[in-house]
PDB file of C-alpha atoms in Angstrom:
ATOM      1  CA  MET A   1      -5.791  -0.013 -10.282  1.00  0.00           C
ATOM      2  CA  PHE A   2      -3.462   0.434 -13.199  1.00  0.00           C
ATOM      3  CA  ASN A   3      -3.717   3.831 -14.922  1.00  0.00           C
ATOM      4  CA  ASP A   4      -7.367   4.892 -15.071  1.00  0.00           C
ATOM      5  CA  MET A   5      -9.009   1.492 -14.630  1.00  0.00           C
ATOM      6  CA  GLY A   6     -11.155   1.482 -11.539  1.00  0.00           C
ATOM      7  CA  SER A   7     -14.483   0.942  -9.914  1.00  0.00           C
ATOM      8  CA  PRO A   8     -16.617   3.163  -7.686  1.00  0.00           C
ATOM      9  CA  ASP A   9     -16.521   0.472  -4.980  1.00  0.00           C
ATOM     10  CA  PHE A  10     -12.721   0.051  -5.007  1.00  0.00           C
ATOM     11  CA  ARG A  11     -12.378   1.036  -1.328  1.00  0.00           C
ATOM     12  CA  GLU A  12     -14.876  -1.584  -0.159  1.00  0.00           C
ATOM     13  CA  THR A  13     -13.302  -4.198  -2.424  1.00  0.00           C
ATOM     14  CA  PHE A  14      -9.750  -3.576  -1.214  1.00  0.00           C
ATOM     15  CA  LEU A  15     -10.692  -3.369   2.463  1.00  0.00           C
ATOM     16  CA  TYR A  16     -12.693  -6.597   2.215  1.00  0.00           C
ATOM     17  CA  THR A  17      -9.762  -8.278   0.487  1.00  0.00           C
ATOM     18  CA  ILE A  18      -7.163  -7.133   3.023  1.00  0.00           C
ATOM     19  CA  LYS A  19      -9.378  -8.377   5.878  1.00  0.00           C
ATOM     20  CA  GLN A  20      -9.643 -11.775   4.198  1.00  0.00           C
ATOM     21  CA  LEU A  21      -5.865 -11.956   3.845  1.00  0.00           C
ATOM     22  CA  ASN A  22      -5.638 -12.017   7.654  1.00  0.00           C
ATOM     23  CA  LYS A  23      -6.909 -15.610   7.432  1.00  0.00           C
ATOM     24  CA  LEU A  24      -3.849 -16.723   5.452  1.00  0.00           C
ATOM     25  CA  ASP A  25      -0.341 -17.339   6.701  1.00  0.00           C
ATOM     26  CA  LEU A  26       1.323 -14.863   4.341  1.00  0.00           C
ATOM     27  CA  GLY A  27       4.910 -13.708   4.625  1.00  0.00           C
ATOM     28  CA  TYR A  28       3.858 -10.150   3.768  1.00  0.00           C
ATOM     29  CA  VAL A  29       1.477  -8.105   1.637  1.00  0.00           C
ATOM     30  CA  HIS A  30       3.086  -5.715  -0.854  1.00  0.00           C
ATOM     31  CA  ILE A  31       1.037  -2.540  -1.373  1.00  0.00           C
ATOM     32  CA  MET A  32       1.647   0.265  -3.842  1.00  0.00           C
ATOM     33  CA  ASP A  33       1.646   3.388  -1.692  1.00  0.00           C
ATOM     34  CA  GLY A  34       1.011   6.208  -4.099  1.00  0.00           C
ATOM     35  CA  LEU A  35      -0.228   7.286  -7.447  1.00  0.00           C
ATOM     36  CA  ALA A  36       2.873   6.897  -9.613  1.00  0.00           C
ATOM     37  CA  PHE A  37       0.969   4.846 -12.191  1.00  0.00           C
ATOM     38  CA  GLY A  38      -2.175   6.945 -12.370  1.00  0.00           C
ATOM     39  CA  PHE A  39      -5.465   6.934 -10.527  1.00  0.00           C
ATOM     40  CA  HIS A  40      -9.018   6.429 -11.724  1.00  0.00           C
ATOM     41  CA  GLU A  41     -10.472   9.430  -9.825  1.00  0.00           C
ATOM     42  CA  GLN A  42     -13.501   7.418  -8.646  1.00  0.00           C
ATOM     43  CA  GLY A  43     -12.935   8.315  -4.999  1.00  0.00           C
ATOM     44  CA  GLU A  44     -10.162   9.411  -2.668  1.00  0.00           C
ATOM     45  CA  PRO A  45      -6.909   7.438  -2.979  1.00  0.00           C
ATOM     46  CA  MET A  46      -6.319   4.862  -0.260  1.00  0.00           C
ATOM     47  CA  THR A  47      -3.423   5.089   2.165  1.00  0.00           C
ATOM     48  CA  LEU A  48      -1.227   2.523   3.880  1.00  0.00           C
ATOM     49  CA  ALA A  49      -2.814   3.602   7.169  1.00  0.00           C
ATOM     50  CA  GLU A  50      -6.194   2.313   5.948  1.00  0.00           C
ATOM     51  CA  PHE A  51      -4.700  -1.080   5.142  1.00  0.00           C
ATOM     52  CA  ARG A  52      -2.725  -1.177   8.406  1.00  0.00           C
ATOM     53  CA  ALA A  53      -5.951  -0.636  10.353  1.00  0.00           C
ATOM     54  CA  GLU A  54      -7.414  -3.810   8.794  1.00  0.00           C
ATOM     55  CA  TYR A  55      -4.391  -6.070   8.286  1.00  0.00           C
ATOM     56  CA  ASN A  56      -2.524  -7.765  11.139  1.00  0.00           C
ATOM     57  CA  GLY A  57       0.431  -9.077   9.168  1.00  0.00           C
ATOM     58  CA  ILE A  58       3.527  -7.565   7.624  1.00  0.00           C
ATOM     59  CA  ILE A  59       2.985  -4.771   5.086  1.00  0.00           C
ATOM     60  CA  MET A  60       5.602  -3.831   2.515  1.00  0.00           C
ATOM     61  CA  GLY A  61       5.111  -0.407   0.960  1.00  0.00           C
ATOM     62  CA  ASN A  62       6.457   0.788  -2.361  1.00  0.00           C
ATOM     63  CA  CYS A  63       5.966   3.541  -4.930  1.00  0.00           C
ATOM     64  CA  GLY A  64       8.910   5.665  -5.885  1.00  0.00           C
ATOM     65  CA  TYR A  65      10.096   5.948  -2.304  1.00  0.00           C
ATOM     66  CA  THR A  66      13.128   7.948  -1.390  1.00  0.00           C
ATOM     67  CA  ARG A  67      15.022   6.844   1.682  1.00  0.00           C
ATOM     68  CA  GLU A  68      13.247   9.560   3.670  1.00  0.00           C
ATOM     69  CA  MET A  69       9.789   8.511   2.459  1.00  0.00           C
ATOM     70  CA  ALA A  70      10.464   4.886   3.380  1.00  0.00           C
ATOM     71  CA  GLU A  71      11.718   5.864   6.831  1.00  0.00           C
ATOM     72  CA  GLU A  72       8.594   7.991   7.396  1.00  0.00           C
ATOM     73  CA  ARG A  73       6.315   5.014   6.621  1.00  0.00           C
ATOM     74  CA  LEU A  74       8.324   2.704   8.857  1.00  0.00           C
ATOM     75  CA  GLU A  75       8.449   5.177  11.755  1.00  0.00           C
ATOM     76  CA  ALA A  76       4.714   5.874  11.445  1.00  0.00           C
ATOM     77  CA  GLY A  77       4.055   2.142  11.691  1.00  0.00           C
ATOM     78  CA  VAL A  78       1.994   1.953   8.498  1.00  0.00           C
ATOM     79  CA  ALA A  79       4.610  -0.281   6.847  1.00  0.00           C
ATOM     80  CA  ASP A  80       6.985  -2.876   8.220  1.00  0.00           C
ATOM     81  CA  LEU A  81       9.157  -3.095   5.114  1.00  0.00           C
ATOM     82  CA  ALA A  82       9.929  -0.816   2.182  1.00  0.00           C
ATOM     83  CA  ALA A  83      10.691  -1.914  -1.367  1.00  0.00           C
ATOM     84  CA  PHE A  84      12.674   0.030  -3.920  1.00  0.00           C
ATOM     85  CA  GLY A  85      12.337  -0.555  -7.650  1.00  0.00           C
ATOM     86  CA  ARG A  86      15.158   1.780  -8.610  1.00  0.00           C
ATOM     87  CA  PRO A  87      18.568   2.526  -7.158  1.00  0.00           C
ATOM     88  CA  VAL A  88      18.532   4.357  -3.836  1.00  0.00           C
ATOM     89  CA  THR A  89      21.734   5.817  -2.499  1.00  0.00           C
ATOM     90  CA  THR A  90      22.455   6.834   1.074  1.00  0.00           C
TER      91      THR A  90
END
C-alpha cells in the first residue's frame, strides 16, 4: 500500500490475490520488497518469502536494492529476477 493507506486484512488480500495469479499465464509478478514508500502499520510487513510460498511463477523483487541485496534474494530463492529503479554500479 502506498504511504499509510492500508487495511487490517491486507495479508489475506495479498495472499489470496497471489494464489489467484497462479491461474494466469503471466511472464512474471513484480513485487515491492520493502518499506521504502511507507507502511500503514496495520500488521507485520509481508516478505518475498511469503509470496514465494504461494506463487509458482517468476517473481521479480524491487525496492532500493543494492547489488548485494538483489543477490541475497536470488540466492535465497525468494526472487527469480531483481529490478533496479536507479543506477547500480558494480
